[in-house]
Tab-separated table of C-alpha atoms in Angstrom:
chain	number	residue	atom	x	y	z
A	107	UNK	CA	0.000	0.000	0.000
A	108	UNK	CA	1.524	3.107	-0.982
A	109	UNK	CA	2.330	5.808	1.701
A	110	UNK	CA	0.151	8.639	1.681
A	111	UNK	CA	0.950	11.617	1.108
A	112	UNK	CA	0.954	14.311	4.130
A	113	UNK	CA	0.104	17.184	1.878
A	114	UNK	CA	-2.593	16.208	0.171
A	115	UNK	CA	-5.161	14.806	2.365
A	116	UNK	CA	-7.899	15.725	0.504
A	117	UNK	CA	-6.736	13.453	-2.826
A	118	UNK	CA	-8.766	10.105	-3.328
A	119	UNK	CA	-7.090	6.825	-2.913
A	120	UNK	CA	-8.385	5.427	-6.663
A	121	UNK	CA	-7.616	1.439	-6.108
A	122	UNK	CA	-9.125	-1.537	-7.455
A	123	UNK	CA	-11.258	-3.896	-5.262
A	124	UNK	CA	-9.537	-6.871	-6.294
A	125	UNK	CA	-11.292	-9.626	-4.038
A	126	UNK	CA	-14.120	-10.359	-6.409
A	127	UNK	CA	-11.260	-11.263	-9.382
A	128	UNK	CA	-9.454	-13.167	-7.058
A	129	UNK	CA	-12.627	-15.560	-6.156
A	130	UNK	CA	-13.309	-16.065	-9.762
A	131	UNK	CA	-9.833	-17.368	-10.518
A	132	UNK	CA	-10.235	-19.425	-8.046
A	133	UNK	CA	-12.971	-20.846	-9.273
A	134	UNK	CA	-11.625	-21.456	-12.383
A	135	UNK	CA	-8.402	-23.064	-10.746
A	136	UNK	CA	-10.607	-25.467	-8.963
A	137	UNK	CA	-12.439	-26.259	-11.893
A	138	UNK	CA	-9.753	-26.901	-14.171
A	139	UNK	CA	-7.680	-28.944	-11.467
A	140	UNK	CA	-10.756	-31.164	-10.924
A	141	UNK	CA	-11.329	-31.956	-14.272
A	142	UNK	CA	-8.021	-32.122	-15.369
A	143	UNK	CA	-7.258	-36.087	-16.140
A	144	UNK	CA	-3.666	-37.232	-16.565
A	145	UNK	CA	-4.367	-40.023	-18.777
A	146	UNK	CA	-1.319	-42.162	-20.429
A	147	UNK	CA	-2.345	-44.960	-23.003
A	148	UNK	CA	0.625	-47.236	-24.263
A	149	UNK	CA	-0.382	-49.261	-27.154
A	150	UNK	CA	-0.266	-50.494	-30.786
A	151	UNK	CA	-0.750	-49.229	-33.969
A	152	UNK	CA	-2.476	-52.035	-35.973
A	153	UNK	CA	-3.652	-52.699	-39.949
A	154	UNK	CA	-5.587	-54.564	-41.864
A	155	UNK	CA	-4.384	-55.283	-45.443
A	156	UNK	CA	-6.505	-52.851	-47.721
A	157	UNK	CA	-8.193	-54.623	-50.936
A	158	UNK	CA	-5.979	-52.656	-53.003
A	159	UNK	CA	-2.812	-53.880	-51.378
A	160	UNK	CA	-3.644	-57.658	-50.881
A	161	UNK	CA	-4.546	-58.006	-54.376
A	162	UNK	CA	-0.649	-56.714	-55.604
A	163	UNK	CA	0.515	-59.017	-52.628
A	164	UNK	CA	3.190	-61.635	-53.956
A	165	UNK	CA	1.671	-64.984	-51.689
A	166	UNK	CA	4.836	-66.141	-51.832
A	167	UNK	CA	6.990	-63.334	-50.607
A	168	UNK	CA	5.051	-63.590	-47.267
A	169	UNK	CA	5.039	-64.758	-44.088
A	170	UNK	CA	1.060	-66.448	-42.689
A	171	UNK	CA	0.738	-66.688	-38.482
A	172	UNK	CA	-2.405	-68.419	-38.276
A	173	UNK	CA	-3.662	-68.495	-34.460
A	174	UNK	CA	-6.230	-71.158	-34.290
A	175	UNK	CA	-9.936	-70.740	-31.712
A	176	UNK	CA	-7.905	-72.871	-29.096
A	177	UNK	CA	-5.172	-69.817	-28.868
A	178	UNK	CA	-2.473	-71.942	-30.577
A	179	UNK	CA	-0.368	-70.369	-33.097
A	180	UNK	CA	0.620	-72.345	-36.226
A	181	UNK	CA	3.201	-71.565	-38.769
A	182	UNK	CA	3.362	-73.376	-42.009
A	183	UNK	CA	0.958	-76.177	-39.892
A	184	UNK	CA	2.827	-76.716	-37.048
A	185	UNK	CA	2.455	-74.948	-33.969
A	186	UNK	CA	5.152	-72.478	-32.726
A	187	UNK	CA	6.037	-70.632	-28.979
A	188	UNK	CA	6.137	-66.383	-29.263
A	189	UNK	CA	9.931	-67.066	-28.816
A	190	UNK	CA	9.924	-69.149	-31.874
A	191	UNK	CA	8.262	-66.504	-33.725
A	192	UNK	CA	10.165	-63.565	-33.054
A	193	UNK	CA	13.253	-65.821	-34.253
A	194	UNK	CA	11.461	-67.117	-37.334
A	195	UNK	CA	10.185	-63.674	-38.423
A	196	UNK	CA	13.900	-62.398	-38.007
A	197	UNK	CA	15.463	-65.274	-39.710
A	198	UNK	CA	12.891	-64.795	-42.982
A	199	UNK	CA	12.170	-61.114	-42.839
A	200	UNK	CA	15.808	-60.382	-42.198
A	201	UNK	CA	16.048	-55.955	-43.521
A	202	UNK	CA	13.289	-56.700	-46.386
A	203	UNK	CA	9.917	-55.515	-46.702
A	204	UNK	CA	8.136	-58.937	-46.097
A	205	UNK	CA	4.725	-58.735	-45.310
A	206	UNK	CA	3.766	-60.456	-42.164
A	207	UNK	CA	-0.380	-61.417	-41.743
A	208	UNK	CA	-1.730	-62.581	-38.878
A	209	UNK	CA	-4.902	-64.860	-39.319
A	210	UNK	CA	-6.212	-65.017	-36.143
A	211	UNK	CA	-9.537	-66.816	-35.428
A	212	UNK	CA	-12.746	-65.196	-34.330
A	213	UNK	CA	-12.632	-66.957	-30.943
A	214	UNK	CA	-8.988	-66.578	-29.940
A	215	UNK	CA	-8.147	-63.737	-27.309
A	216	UNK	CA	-7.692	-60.068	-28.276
A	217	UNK	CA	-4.458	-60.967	-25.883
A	218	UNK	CA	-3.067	-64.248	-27.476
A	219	UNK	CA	-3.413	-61.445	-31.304
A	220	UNK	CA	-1.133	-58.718	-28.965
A	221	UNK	CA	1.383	-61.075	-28.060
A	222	UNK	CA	1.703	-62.650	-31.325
A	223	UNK	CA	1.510	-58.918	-32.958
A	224	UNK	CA	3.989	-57.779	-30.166
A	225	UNK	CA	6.199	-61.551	-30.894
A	226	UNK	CA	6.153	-60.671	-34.524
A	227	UNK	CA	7.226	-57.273	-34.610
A	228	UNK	CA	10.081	-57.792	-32.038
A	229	UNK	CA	11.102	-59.684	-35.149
A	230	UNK	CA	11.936	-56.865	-37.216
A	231	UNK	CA	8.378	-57.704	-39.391
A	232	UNK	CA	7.592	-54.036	-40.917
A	233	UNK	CA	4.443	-54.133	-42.817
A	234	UNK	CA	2.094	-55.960	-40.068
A	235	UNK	CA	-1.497	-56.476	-40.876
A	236	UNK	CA	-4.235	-58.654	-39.486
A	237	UNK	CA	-7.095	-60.275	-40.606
A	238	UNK	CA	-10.024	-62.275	-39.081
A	239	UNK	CA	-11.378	-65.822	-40.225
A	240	UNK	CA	-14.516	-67.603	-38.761
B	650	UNK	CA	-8.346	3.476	2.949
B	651	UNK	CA	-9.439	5.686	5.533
B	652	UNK	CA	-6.766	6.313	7.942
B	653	UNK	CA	-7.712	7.430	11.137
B	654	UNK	CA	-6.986	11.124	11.948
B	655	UNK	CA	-5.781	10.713	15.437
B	656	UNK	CA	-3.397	7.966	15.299
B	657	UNK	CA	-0.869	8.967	12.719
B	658	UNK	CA	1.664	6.663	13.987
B	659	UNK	CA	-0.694	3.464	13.210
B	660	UNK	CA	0.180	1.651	10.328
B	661	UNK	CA	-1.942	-0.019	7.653
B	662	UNK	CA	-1.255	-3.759	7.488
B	663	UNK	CA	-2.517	-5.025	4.431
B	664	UNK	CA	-1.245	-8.396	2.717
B	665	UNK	CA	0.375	-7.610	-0.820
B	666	UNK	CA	-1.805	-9.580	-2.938
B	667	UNK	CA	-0.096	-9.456	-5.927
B	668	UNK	CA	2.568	-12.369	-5.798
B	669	UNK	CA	-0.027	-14.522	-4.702
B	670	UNK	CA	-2.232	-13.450	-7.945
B	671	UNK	CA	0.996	-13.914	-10.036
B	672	UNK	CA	0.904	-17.690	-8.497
B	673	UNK	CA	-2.063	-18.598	-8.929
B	674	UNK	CA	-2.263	-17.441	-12.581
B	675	UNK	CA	0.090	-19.297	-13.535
B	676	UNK	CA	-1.227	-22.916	-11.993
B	677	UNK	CA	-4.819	-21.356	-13.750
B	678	UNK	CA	-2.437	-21.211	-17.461
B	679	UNK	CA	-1.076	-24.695	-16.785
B	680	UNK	CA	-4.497	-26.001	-16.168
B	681	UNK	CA	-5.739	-24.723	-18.728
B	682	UNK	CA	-3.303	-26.090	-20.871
B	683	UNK	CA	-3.338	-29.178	-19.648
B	684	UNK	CA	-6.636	-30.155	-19.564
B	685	UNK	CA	-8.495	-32.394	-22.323
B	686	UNK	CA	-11.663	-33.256	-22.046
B	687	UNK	CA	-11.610	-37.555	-22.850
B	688	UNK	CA	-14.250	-39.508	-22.237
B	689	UNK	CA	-13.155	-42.326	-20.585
B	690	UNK	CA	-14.963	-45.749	-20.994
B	691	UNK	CA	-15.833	-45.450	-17.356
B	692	UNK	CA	-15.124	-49.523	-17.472
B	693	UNK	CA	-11.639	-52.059	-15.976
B	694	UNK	CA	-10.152	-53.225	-18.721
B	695	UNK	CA	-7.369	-55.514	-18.311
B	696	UNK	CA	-5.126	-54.879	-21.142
B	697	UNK	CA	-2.899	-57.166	-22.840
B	698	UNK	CA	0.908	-56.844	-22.119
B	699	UNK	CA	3.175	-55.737	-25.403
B	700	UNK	CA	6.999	-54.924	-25.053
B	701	UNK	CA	7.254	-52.820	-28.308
B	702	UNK	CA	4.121	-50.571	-27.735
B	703	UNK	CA	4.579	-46.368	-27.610
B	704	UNK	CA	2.680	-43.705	-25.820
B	705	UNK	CA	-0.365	-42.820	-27.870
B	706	UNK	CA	-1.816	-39.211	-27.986
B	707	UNK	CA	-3.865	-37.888	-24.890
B	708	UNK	CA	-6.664	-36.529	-26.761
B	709	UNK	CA	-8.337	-39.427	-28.415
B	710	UNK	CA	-11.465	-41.243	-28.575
B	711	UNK	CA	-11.235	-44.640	-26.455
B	712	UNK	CA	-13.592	-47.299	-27.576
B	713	UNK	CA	-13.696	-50.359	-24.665
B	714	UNK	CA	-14.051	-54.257	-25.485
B	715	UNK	CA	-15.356	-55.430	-22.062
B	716	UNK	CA	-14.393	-59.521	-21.034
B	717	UNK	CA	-17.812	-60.262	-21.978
B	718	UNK	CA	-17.716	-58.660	-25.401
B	719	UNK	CA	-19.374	-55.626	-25.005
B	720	UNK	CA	-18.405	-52.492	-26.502
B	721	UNK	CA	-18.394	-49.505	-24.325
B	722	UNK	CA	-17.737	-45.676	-25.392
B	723	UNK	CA	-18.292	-42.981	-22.807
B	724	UNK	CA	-19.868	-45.352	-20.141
B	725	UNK	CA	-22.433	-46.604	-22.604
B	726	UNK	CA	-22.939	-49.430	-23.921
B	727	UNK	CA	-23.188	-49.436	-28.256
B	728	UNK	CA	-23.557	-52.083	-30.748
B	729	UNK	CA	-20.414	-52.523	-33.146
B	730	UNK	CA	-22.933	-50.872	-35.987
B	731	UNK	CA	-23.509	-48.316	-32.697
B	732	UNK	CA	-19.942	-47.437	-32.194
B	733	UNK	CA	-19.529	-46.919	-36.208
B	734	UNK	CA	-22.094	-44.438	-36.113
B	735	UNK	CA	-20.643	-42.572	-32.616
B	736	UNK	CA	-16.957	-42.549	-34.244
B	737	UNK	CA	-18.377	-40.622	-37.388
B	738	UNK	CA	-20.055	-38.038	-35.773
B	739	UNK	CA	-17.151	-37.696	-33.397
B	740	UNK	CA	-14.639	-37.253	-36.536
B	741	UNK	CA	-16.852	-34.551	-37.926
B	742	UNK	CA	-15.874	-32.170	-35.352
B	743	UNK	CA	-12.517	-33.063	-34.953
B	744	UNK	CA	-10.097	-35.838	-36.689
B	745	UNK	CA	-8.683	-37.455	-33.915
B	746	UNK	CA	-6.978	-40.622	-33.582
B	747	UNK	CA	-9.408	-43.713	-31.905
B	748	UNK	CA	-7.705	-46.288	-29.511
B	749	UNK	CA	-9.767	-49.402	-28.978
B	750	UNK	CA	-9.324	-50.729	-25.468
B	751	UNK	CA	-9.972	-54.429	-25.725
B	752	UNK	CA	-9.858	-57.103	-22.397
B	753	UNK	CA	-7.068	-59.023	-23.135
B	754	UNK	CA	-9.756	-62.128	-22.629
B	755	UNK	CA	-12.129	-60.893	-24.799
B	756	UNK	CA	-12.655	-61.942	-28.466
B	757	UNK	CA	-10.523	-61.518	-31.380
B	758	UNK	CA	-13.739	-61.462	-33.713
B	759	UNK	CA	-15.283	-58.385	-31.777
B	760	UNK	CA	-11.907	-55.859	-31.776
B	761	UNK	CA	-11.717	-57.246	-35.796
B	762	UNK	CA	-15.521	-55.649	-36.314
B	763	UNK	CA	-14.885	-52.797	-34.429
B	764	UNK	CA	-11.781	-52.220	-35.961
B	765	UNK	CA	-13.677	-52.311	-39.166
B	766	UNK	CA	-16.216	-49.995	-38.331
B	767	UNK	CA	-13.691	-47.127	-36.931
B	768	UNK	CA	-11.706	-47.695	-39.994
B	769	UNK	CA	-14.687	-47.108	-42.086
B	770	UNK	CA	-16.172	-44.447	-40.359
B	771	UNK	CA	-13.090	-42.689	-41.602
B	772	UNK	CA	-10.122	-42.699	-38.485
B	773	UNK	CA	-7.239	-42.257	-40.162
B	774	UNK	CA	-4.655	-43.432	-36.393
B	775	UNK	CA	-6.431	-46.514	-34.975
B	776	UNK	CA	-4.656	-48.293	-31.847
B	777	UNK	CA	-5.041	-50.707	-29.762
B	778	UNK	CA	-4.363	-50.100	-25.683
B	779	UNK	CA	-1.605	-52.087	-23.845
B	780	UNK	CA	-0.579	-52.376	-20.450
B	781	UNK	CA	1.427	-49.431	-19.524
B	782	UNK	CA	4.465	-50.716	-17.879
């Protein structure tokens, strides 16, 4: 507060009543700290193949993960562990462009797909997609 | 402030409000800043575990797979034909990217359809949630 001055007595103090602002800011601090959410989501990009692209796809220059109602995985009809995968995606897909589909069932577990999506891209698989079979 | 004409020694004590203005502005800002308004699922989904997964953008819209196969968005329950419709009227106002949160025991066929639908209701960044770690 500033000191007054002893000559003029008769000069009005002019200052702002600054309560009232101060109660709406806090009412807008309360507001935005109660609805403020801190929300972190890890996860996975994922793909199906598009028409266009599965109809240029070379069969042959690909790799098939077929997971099965009964949450086994089979590659080229046998079944493999995740560990197996990640080392047979490496060992095929090596630096190439391979695509990798899984064909998972419509019964299997959305977390038996993750682990095999997670299994397979650990391999080094780049182009990904899924698709579904009943 | 009136000070009193007899006691000239007496001296206003008044708080300086200022720095305490300056303080709380600036927690108002980061707030404000902050905040995005999601609308959770309002459901306990327990997610599958994946070693390669990223952080995914705050401001999204979740879609939940419950155990039992249903399909939550916003604490409501929608069909997959439901949550096609929802997504597309979301993406009108704003594109945003869609995660689909999906029990890691649910089925595979219900996050396929779903996928499907979001795809086709025109969400360009579809992912699917994983256990943060």
């Amino acid at each position: 507060m500033a000191k007054q001055s002893i000559l003029g007595e008769e000069e009005e103090r002019t200052e702002i009543d600054l309560s009232p602002m101060i109660d709406c800011i806090f009412i807008l601090l309360i507001f935005f700290i109660v609805t403020t959410v801190f929300v972190e989501e890890k996860g996975l990009q994922v793909h199906k193949p598009d028409a266009a692209a599965s109809a240029a796809l070379d069969v042959d220059e690909s790799i098939t993960l077929e997971i099965t109602a009964s949450n086994a995985v089979m590659f080229e009809g046998e079944e493999i562990s995740a560990v197996d995968i990640t080392n047979r995606v490496r060992a095929t897909v090596g630096d190439e462009d391979i695509p990798v589909i899984i064909r998972a069932h419509e019964k299997t577990h959305h977390g038996t797909f993750v682990s095999v999506w997670d299994a397979a891209a650990r391999g080094g698989a780049k182009s990904l997609s899924f698709s579904t079979i009943n | 402030m009136r000070r009193s004409l007899l006691s000239e020694t007496d001296i206003a004590t008044a708080i300086d409000l200022s720095p305490m203005i300056d303080c709380i502005f600036i927690l108002l800002i980061f707030f404000i800043v902050t905040t995005v308004f999601v609308e959770e699922p309002g459901l306990e989904v327990s997610r599958p575990d994946a070693t390669i997964d990223r952080d995914l953008e705050k401001n999204s819209i979740i879609v939940a797979i419950s155990a039992d196969n249903k399909i939550v968005y916003g604490g409501r329950e929608l069909g997959v034909a439901g949550v096609g419709a929802r997504v597309r009227q979301l993406l009108t106002k704003e594109d945003l990217p869609v995660i689909i949160e999906a029990d890691a025991s649910s089925d595979h066929g219900v996050f396929s359809n779903v996928w499907s639908e979001v795809k086709n209701a025109g969400a360009k960044k579809i992912s699917l949630s994983t256990l943060k770690d």
